[in-house]
XYZ file of C-alpha atoms in Angstrom:
545
model
C -21.533 -3.567 27.356
C -21.456 -1.147 24.429
C -20.905 -1.982 20.767
C -19.318 0.145 18.026
C -18.878 -0.471 14.334
C -16.031 0.770 12.182
C -14.037 -0.340 9.141
C -12.047 -3.526 9.597
C -8.645 -2.720 8.066
C -6.423 -5.505 9.454
C -7.835 -8.900 10.381
C -7.640 -10.545 13.792
C -9.602 -11.062 17.007
C -8.331 -9.805 20.378
C -9.400 -8.988 23.912
C -7.313 -6.300 25.573
C -7.225 -3.132 27.647
C -8.042 0.267 26.210
C -5.178 2.747 26.167
C -6.414 6.177 25.096
C -3.708 8.109 23.294
C -4.277 11.819 23.870
C -1.905 13.993 21.896
C -0.957 17.562 22.706
C -3.048 20.194 20.939
C -0.452 21.640 18.595
C -3.026 23.873 16.926
C -2.950 26.223 19.934
C 0.638 27.302 19.457
C 0.607 26.873 15.648
C -1.634 29.967 15.569
C 1.085 32.152 17.098
C 1.511 34.554 14.190
C 3.711 37.530 15.166
C 7.515 37.460 15.182
C 9.670 40.182 16.703
C 13.025 38.856 15.479
C 13.185 37.036 12.107
C 16.760 35.823 12.649
C 15.933 34.401 16.067
C 12.878 32.619 14.648
C 14.888 31.060 11.828
C 17.482 29.885 14.369
C 14.701 28.259 16.447
C 13.353 26.604 13.313
C 16.829 25.339 12.321
C 17.504 23.895 15.778
C 14.100 22.190 15.830
C 14.716 20.776 12.382
C 17.987 19.216 13.593
C 16.237 17.718 16.613
C 13.511 16.168 14.468
C 16.083 14.783 12.017
C 17.950 13.138 14.900
C 14.706 11.643 16.207
C 13.753 10.293 12.771
C 17.229 8.816 12.341
C 16.715 6.931 15.625
C 13.460 5.530 14.265
C 15.141 4.449 11.019
C 17.942 2.624 12.852
C 15.493 0.914 15.210
C 13.338 -0.338 12.358
C 16.310 -1.572 10.336
C 17.711 -3.458 13.332
C 14.356 -5.189 13.798
C 14.030 -6.177 10.151
C 11.527 -3.517 9.027
C 13.640 -1.973 6.262
C 10.617 -1.001 4.184
C 8.937 0.854 7.068
C 12.271 2.551 7.709
C 11.980 3.951 4.205
C 8.849 5.866 5.253
C 10.847 7.807 7.817
C 13.740 8.332 5.462
C 11.103 10.034 3.317
C 10.057 12.134 6.333
C 13.675 13.171 6.799
C 13.708 14.341 3.213
C 10.536 16.378 3.848
C 12.180 18.015 6.892
C 15.481 18.693 5.151
C 14.049 19.589 1.755
C 15.827 22.616 0.243
C 12.611 24.080 -1.144
C 10.884 23.774 2.232
C 13.767 25.429 4.074
C 13.993 28.226 1.514
C 10.251 28.922 1.597
C 10.079 28.978 5.405
C 13.180 31.195 5.593
C 11.591 33.574 3.083
C 8.368 33.794 5.097
C 10.236 34.334 8.365
C 12.338 37.038 6.713
C 9.220 39.163 6.303
C 9.073 39.459 10.099
C 5.329 38.793 10.204
C 5.163 35.174 11.389
C 6.619 33.056 14.172
C 8.543 29.883 13.367
C 5.514 27.869 14.531
C 3.168 29.662 12.131
C 5.561 29.430 9.170
C 6.146 25.691 9.698
C 2.448 25.040 10.281
C 1.330 26.898 7.160
C 3.904 25.304 4.850
C 3.335 21.662 5.776
C -0.416 22.037 6.107
C -0.534 23.336 2.542
C 1.504 20.324 1.368
C -0.906 18.031 3.215
C -3.947 19.731 1.734
C -2.587 19.241 -1.784
C -2.275 15.492 -1.167
C -5.695 15.281 0.498
C -7.315 16.927 -2.532
C -6.235 14.070 -4.805
C -8.860 11.592 -5.997
C -7.112 8.352 -5.126
C -7.757 7.234 -1.499
C -4.233 5.873 -1.068
C -2.631 9.183 -1.951
C -5.199 11.075 0.108
C -4.033 9.143 3.130
C -0.426 10.107 2.435
C -1.386 13.623 3.501
C -0.805 12.331 7.033
C 2.931 12.117 6.326
C 3.141 15.885 5.920
C 1.006 16.369 9.029
C 3.349 14.041 10.902
C 6.380 16.146 9.969
C 4.464 19.308 10.837
C 3.516 17.931 14.257
C 7.065 16.886 15.125
C 8.541 20.254 14.124
C 5.921 22.117 16.164
C 6.543 19.916 19.206
C 10.282 20.457 18.843
C 9.770 24.232 18.656
C 7.927 24.015 21.976
C 10.557 21.789 23.562
C 8.092 18.916 24.040
C 8.579 15.143 23.716
C 8.436 13.815 20.162
C 7.280 10.324 21.168
C 3.599 10.155 22.264
C 3.524 6.417 23.056
C 6.081 6.454 25.848
C 4.237 4.127 28.252
C 1.274 1.784 27.868
C 0.037 -1.344 29.664
C 0.306 -4.989 28.685
C -2.351 -6.159 26.195
C -2.971 -2.569 25.087
C -5.506 -1.723 22.422
C -4.433 1.772 21.334
C -7.461 4.052 20.867
C -7.057 7.533 19.412
C -8.424 9.966 16.869
C -5.750 9.178 14.310
C -2.259 7.765 14.085
C 0.572 9.163 12.016
C 3.573 6.988 11.098
C 5.992 8.203 13.777
C 3.457 7.647 16.586
C 3.976 3.905 16.434
C 7.467 3.488 15.018
C 9.066 2.712 18.388
C 6.246 0.752 20.029
C 6.775 -2.605 21.719
C 4.672 -4.981 19.631
C 4.740 -7.606 22.410
C 2.539 -5.279 24.508
C 0.221 -3.867 21.852
C -2.702 -6.062 20.795
C -4.407 -3.781 18.267
C -5.424 -0.300 17.136
C -8.723 1.556 16.932
C -9.047 5.036 15.423
C -11.883 7.492 14.866
C -10.583 8.418 11.417
C -8.960 6.485 8.588
C -9.856 3.906 5.974
C -8.562 0.684 4.446
C -5.726 2.642 2.788
C -4.734 4.745 5.808
C -1.480 4.513 7.728
C -3.124 2.520 10.493
C -4.101 -0.168 7.974
C -0.619 -0.347 6.469
C 1.062 -0.359 9.878
C -1.214 -2.988 11.434
C -0.856 -5.365 8.482
C 2.930 -4.992 8.565
C 2.951 -5.804 12.296
C 0.344 -8.561 12.006
C -1.999 -6.801 14.442
C -5.770 -6.269 14.106
C -7.053 -2.754 13.494
C -10.357 -0.961 13.079
C -10.645 2.554 11.649
C -13.444 5.065 11.227
C -15.142 4.445 14.596
C -17.245 7.571 15.033
C -17.517 8.866 18.622
C -14.878 6.462 19.947
C -12.972 8.805 22.265
C -16.127 10.145 23.908
C -17.002 6.623 25.064
C -13.748 4.893 26.073
C -11.394 5.219 29.024
C -7.927 3.820 29.603
C -8.088 0.495 31.438
C -11.458 -0.686 30.133
C -11.660 -4.166 28.631
C -12.419 -4.284 24.925
C -13.038 -6.944 22.280
C -12.215 -6.116 18.678
C -12.634 -7.873 15.343
C -10.289 -6.477 12.728
C -12.164 -8.203 9.911
C -15.739 -7.084 10.565
C -14.863 -3.778 12.269
C -16.783 -4.734 15.425
C -15.772 -3.203 18.785
C -17.350 -4.288 22.080
C -16.523 -2.198 25.153
C -16.694 -3.789 28.617
C -18.159 -7.085 27.340
C -20.121 -9.145 29.872
C -19.049 -12.592 31.076
C -21.233 -14.467 28.617
C -19.813 -12.501 25.697
C -16.225 -12.832 27.007
C -16.583 -16.602 27.254
C -17.896 -16.879 23.703
C -15.339 -14.380 22.383
C -12.515 -16.311 24.020
C -13.661 -19.500 22.324
C -13.983 -17.685 18.967
C -10.439 -16.333 19.291
C -9.023 -19.751 20.203
C -10.858 -21.370 17.291
C -9.562 -18.716 14.900
C -6.005 -19.165 16.170
C -6.265 -22.941 15.842
C -7.695 -22.557 12.335
C -4.886 -20.211 11.275
C -2.229 -22.515 12.719
C -3.797 -25.461 10.895
C -3.724 -23.541 7.606
C -0.142 -22.347 8.185
C 0.993 -25.947 8.659
C -0.395 -26.690 5.197
C 0.965 -23.525 3.551
C 3.721 -25.493 1.816
C 1.182 -27.665 -0.029
C 0.246 -26.811 -3.626
C -3.235 -25.522 -4.451
C -4.613 -28.470 -6.421
C -8.301 -29.243 -6.862
C -9.482 -32.798 -6.105
C -9.624 -33.502 -9.857
C -5.986 -32.415 -10.326
C -6.201 -28.804 -11.525
C -3.130 -26.869 -10.346
C -3.539 -23.168 -9.557
C -0.580 -21.133 -8.343
C -1.402 -18.703 -5.529
C 0.500 -15.421 -5.681
C 0.317 -12.284 -3.523
C -0.389 -8.610 -4.158
C 2.134 -6.343 -2.436
C 3.259 -2.728 -2.303
C 6.381 -3.025 -0.138
C 9.268 -5.214 0.975
C 7.603 -5.877 4.345
C 4.484 -7.198 2.628
C 6.658 -9.494 0.500
C 8.153 -11.040 3.649
C 4.704 -11.681 5.104
C 3.520 -13.171 1.790
C 6.328 -15.733 1.793
C 5.490 -16.742 5.378
C 1.916 -17.409 4.249
C 3.103 -19.779 1.545
C 2.806 -17.467 -1.443
C 4.266 -18.973 -4.619
C 5.244 -15.607 -6.068
C 4.155 -12.013 -6.474
C 1.339 -11.443 -8.934
C 1.161 -7.675 -8.469
C 3.893 -5.429 -7.089
C 2.345 -1.943 -7.041
C 5.403 0.211 -7.698
C 3.562 3.527 -7.289
C 3.500 2.862 -3.531
C 7.304 3.105 -3.516
C 7.093 6.681 -4.777
C 4.218 7.870 -2.577
C 6.392 8.586 0.477
C 9.082 10.410 -1.485
C 9.370 14.129 -2.334
C 11.100 13.252 -5.621
C 11.473 10.255 -7.976
C 13.504 7.258 -6.834
C 16.934 6.891 -8.404
C 17.771 3.904 -10.604
C 20.057 2.346 -7.987
C 17.386 2.685 -5.291
C 14.913 0.825 -7.500
C 17.465 -1.886 -8.306
C 17.939 -2.507 -4.586
C 14.179 -2.692 -3.868
C 13.371 -4.964 -6.821
C 16.369 -7.150 -6.048
C 15.442 -7.466 -2.374
C 11.902 -8.625 -3.175
C 13.144 -11.049 -5.854
C 15.712 -12.511 -3.430
C 12.986 -13.180 -0.857
C 11.180 -15.352 -3.408
C 14.386 -16.760 -4.933
C 13.456 -18.317 -8.298
C 9.698 -17.686 -7.942
C 8.027 -15.109 -10.234
C 7.818 -11.493 -9.080
C 5.497 -9.573 -11.405
C 6.177 -5.853 -11.176
C 3.531 -3.485 -12.483
C 5.188 -0.445 -13.977
C 4.230 2.938 -12.602
C 0.443 3.267 -12.616
C -0.248 6.884 -11.701
C -2.199 9.715 -13.226
C -5.264 11.791 -12.601
C -6.760 9.289 -10.146
C -3.438 8.322 -8.518
C -1.193 11.395 -8.726
C 2.215 12.012 -7.199
C 2.992 15.418 -5.667
C 6.109 15.925 -7.798
C 4.467 14.799 -11.055
C 2.511 17.510 -12.843
C -0.505 15.640 -14.202
C -3.904 17.367 -14.360
C -6.717 15.494 -12.631
C -9.177 15.889 -15.495
C -12.948 15.710 -15.279
C -12.974 11.901 -15.119
C -9.552 10.686 -13.930
C -10.425 6.973 -14.106
C -10.871 7.382 -17.865
C -8.181 9.993 -18.285
C -4.435 10.524 -18.420
C -3.086 7.591 -16.411
C -1.148 4.321 -16.649
C 0.890 3.837 -19.811
C -0.801 6.890 -21.350
C 1.616 9.179 -19.495
C 4.779 7.261 -20.433
C 5.707 9.185 -23.570
C 5.525 12.512 -21.751
C 7.437 11.185 -18.736
C 9.758 8.879 -20.687
C 12.727 9.408 -18.320
C 10.651 8.217 -15.363
C 9.523 4.951 -16.964
C 12.935 4.379 -18.576
C 14.551 4.584 -15.137
C 12.125 1.995 -13.791
C 12.598 -0.392 -16.726
C 16.402 -0.076 -16.565
C 16.283 -0.906 -12.862
C 14.128 -3.996 -13.452
C 16.347 -5.312 -16.248
C 19.504 -4.707 -14.227
C 18.072 -6.220 -11.032
C 17.124 -9.319 -13.051
C 20.770 -9.856 -14.032
C 21.130 -12.163 -11.022
C 20.369 -15.660 -12.352
C 18.329 -16.754 -9.335
C 15.801 -13.923 -9.772
C 12.625 -14.047 -11.868
C 11.468 -10.449 -12.203
C 8.708 -9.875 -14.737
C 7.404 -6.599 -16.170
C 3.691 -5.865 -16.459
C 2.211 -2.790 -18.153
C -1.131 -1.312 -16.979
C -4.105 0.211 -18.846
C -3.398 -1.287 -22.271
C -6.152 -0.998 -24.887
C -4.462 -1.665 -28.259
C -1.862 -3.627 -30.221
C -0.075 -0.391 -31.093
C 0.524 0.363 -27.421
C 1.970 -3.093 -26.796
C 4.243 -2.797 -29.848
C 5.573 0.552 -28.563
C 6.173 -0.829 -25.065
C 8.052 -3.874 -26.368
C 10.173 -1.651 -28.612
C 10.910 0.617 -25.635
C 12.221 -2.351 -23.635
C 14.380 -3.490 -26.573
C 15.798 0.035 -26.941
C 16.680 0.151 -23.249
C 18.330 -3.278 -23.461
C 20.461 -2.026 -26.368
C 21.508 1.014 -24.338
C 22.502 -1.151 -21.375
C 24.582 -3.328 -23.686
C 26.364 -0.269 -25.089
C 27.031 0.969 -21.549
C 28.497 -2.399 -20.557
C 25.977 -2.858 -17.746
C 24.799 -6.321 -16.763
C 21.122 -7.090 -17.311
C 18.826 -9.979 -18.197
C 15.623 -9.869 -20.225
C 12.417 -9.961 -18.200
C 9.251 -11.696 -19.335
C 6.786 -9.030 -20.503
C 3.081 -8.938 -19.783
C 0.060 -6.676 -19.726
C -2.917 -6.090 -17.487
C -6.280 -6.586 -19.109
C -8.575 -4.292 -17.168
C -10.635 -2.577 -19.873
C -13.402 -3.928 -22.122
C -11.293 -2.902 -25.131
C -8.382 -5.100 -24.072
C -10.752 -7.940 -23.214
C -12.373 -7.839 -26.659
C -8.885 -7.718 -28.253
C -7.518 -10.591 -26.158
C -7.057 -12.767 -29.255
C -4.742 -10.124 -30.760
C -2.927 -9.118 -27.555
C -2.271 -12.586 -26.101
C 0.282 -13.716 -28.748
C 2.263 -10.479 -28.342
C 3.210 -11.017 -24.680
C 4.505 -13.684 -22.315
C 1.663 -13.387 -19.814
C -1.600 -11.606 -19.060
C -3.020 -10.533 -15.722
C -6.724 -9.759 -15.447
C -7.280 -6.694 -13.280
C -10.740 -7.645 -12.052
C -11.406 -4.451 -10.054
C -11.115 -2.055 -12.984
C -12.501 -4.571 -15.470
C -15.639 -4.768 -13.328
C -16.160 -1.027 -12.984
C -15.427 -0.314 -16.644
C -17.638 -3.159 -17.876
C -20.564 -2.168 -15.651
C -19.980 1.617 -15.879
C -19.947 1.721 -12.071
C -17.497 3.799 -10.040
C -16.593 1.417 -7.186
C -15.760 4.415 -4.987
C -19.192 6.018 -5.418
C -21.432 4.974 -2.512
C -24.576 5.862 -4.489
C -23.924 3.107 -7.040
C -21.653 0.793 -5.078
C -24.464 -1.787 -4.819
C -24.194 -2.211 -8.600
C -20.492 -3.094 -8.397
C -20.420 -6.883 -8.777
C -17.266 -8.753 -9.905
C -19.455 -11.817 -10.507
C -21.910 -10.026 -12.795
C -22.599 -12.285 -15.822
C -21.007 -9.733 -18.164
C -17.788 -9.654 -16.119
C -17.689 -13.439 -15.887
C -18.115 -13.730 -19.662
C -15.284 -11.261 -20.165
C -12.951 -13.229 -17.892
C -13.873 -16.529 -19.544
C -13.175 -14.986 -22.964
C -9.748 -13.662 -21.929
C -8.646 -17.001 -20.450
C -9.858 -18.938 -23.493
C -8.070 -16.664 -25.979
C -4.836 -16.700 -23.960
C -4.998 -20.493 -23.862
C -5.054 -20.650 -27.654
C -1.543 -19.158 -27.747
C -0.096 -20.744 -24.614
C 0.068 -17.339 -22.925
C 0.026 -17.568 -19.144
C -2.947 -15.839 -17.560
C -3.572 -14.819 -13.964
C -5.927 -12.570 -12.048
C -5.417 -9.928 -9.396
C -8.247 -8.098 -7.682
C -10.972 -8.440 -5.079
C -12.568 -11.320 -7.008
C -9.628 -13.574 -6.120
C -10.065 -12.813 -2.429
C -13.579 -14.253 -2.017
C -14.915 -17.776 -1.748
C -17.317 -17.225 -4.646
C -14.537 -15.798 -6.802
C -12.155 -18.668 -6.069
C -14.867 -21.211 -6.886
C -15.595 -19.493 -10.208
C -11.926 -19.174 -11.222
C -10.975 -22.707 -10.194
C -13.196 -24.139 -12.933
C -11.407 -22.109 -15.621
C -7.979 -22.845 -17.060
C -6.350 -20.012 -15.130
C -2.673 -20.340 -14.239
C -2.504 -18.193 -11.116
C -4.559 -16.039 -8.766
C -2.944 -13.159 -6.914
C -4.447 -12.419 -3.513
C -4.060 -9.687 -0.898
C -3.317 -10.451 2.746
C -3.933 -13.648 4.670
C -6.819 -14.884 2.516
C -4.226 -16.882 0.613
C -4.378 -19.430 3.462
C -8.129 -19.880 3.095
C -7.889 -19.892 -0.707
C -5.433 -22.784 -0.672
C -7.628 -24.821 1.655
C -10.729 -24.024 -0.395
C -9.116 -25.141 -3.662
C -7.747 -28.369 -2.173
C -11.133 -29.325 -0.698
C -13.416 -28.045 -3.421
C -16.501 -30.051 -4.365
C -16.241 -30.887 -8.051
């Protein structure tokens, strides 16, 4: 019996069989540099591009048929990367010099794109570098005439173990056979985390030395919450693990049966439980878990897989689809929150020396007015359907002047839609309070908006002057620090004076201690990530008063 420890990125307990995924070493033939015939190399590249596009189209159709429209969008983005005019022109130009093979030209171009994403400060966007590497890998395999699907055959109860997974590796897998994923690389924002959560499978990432220790066919126990991996567990461990898994399954089923019940404390305090999402797939899962609405729809995730901005009609369809899932329940959409710490490859924003305090959130809106106008138009138009309750939330607000400008911007857009004869309906407007400045000004900001959402993650790091991503000071990051608690209490009290709804989204709402603290305040809703909403509901209903 051998134990490993990684990062739990998707919760769940399973016992299964190891299946080691060994991928072909594409680096060997990507180093082929010399070309004798530029025209022949471009023809090979063009034919390979067509083959990859056909393969990606198969993935898209398969995912759409099986109800994974949002995941299908990832591969539609990959198709755009493959068929991008700038990419084709650049590779054709390089091949025309007669110095590189098609493999080398493709490898260099997409690796450079990946490196640009990896150099960004935000972990989520760093992980999107794998999308470019995925496209690169498929084109190189096609140039060599190899199979584009690495997971062609695997046993029942397979726990896929590999160095890393890119999106297309798992797009066609049979989820009835696969029990979980373990990778040597990755983090809580990596593709493996997103994929596993969408499929409802446990996953552990960042397991150093994994592949040197496992073999296909070995039994393995994994805990997707704690990140624990036990290889070839003994009989005593297996018996206990089996009982733990059964207990966890029974507990989850018990909580699911009560997911339709309201979260009401024993003394009658009603707290609505919402979900944090970044995609349509996550919205579907949230509803199954009994979510009463969406408290945070991170719209920047919609743009991360795309080589260019989404069109207005595309946004209308996405916002409308999520709102229709929740019918008349609130769907709070945070407007684009990107910048130096969360950049997009097609948006020219300098990182700055301290991106968390720099050019980000609403601070970029005046420069990129067309981008935010498109998003606001889409939200207003999507909300034209009477059964929908889409709400607009602006991030990184610090002053009354900013709120006044944002409200005026919405009114101007509504006037334009009226002049154009386009149907729309006003959305409730809110702000995130995630800075000490906004917290201290809560008495002035609350009467200006329909609702407030406390962004506890940023509020904590700004209040304590602690970068939550810096391991050297991470021990100082405490959402329940007395100063943070005072700030939250102040915000809720001031909002209550004006009848302004107030909620919270952030890690604080996903812990027992956080729920217990918030339940004693007059907070209207708590927005939670993942399955913890089941535990939160049970905790609130059975809380000791």
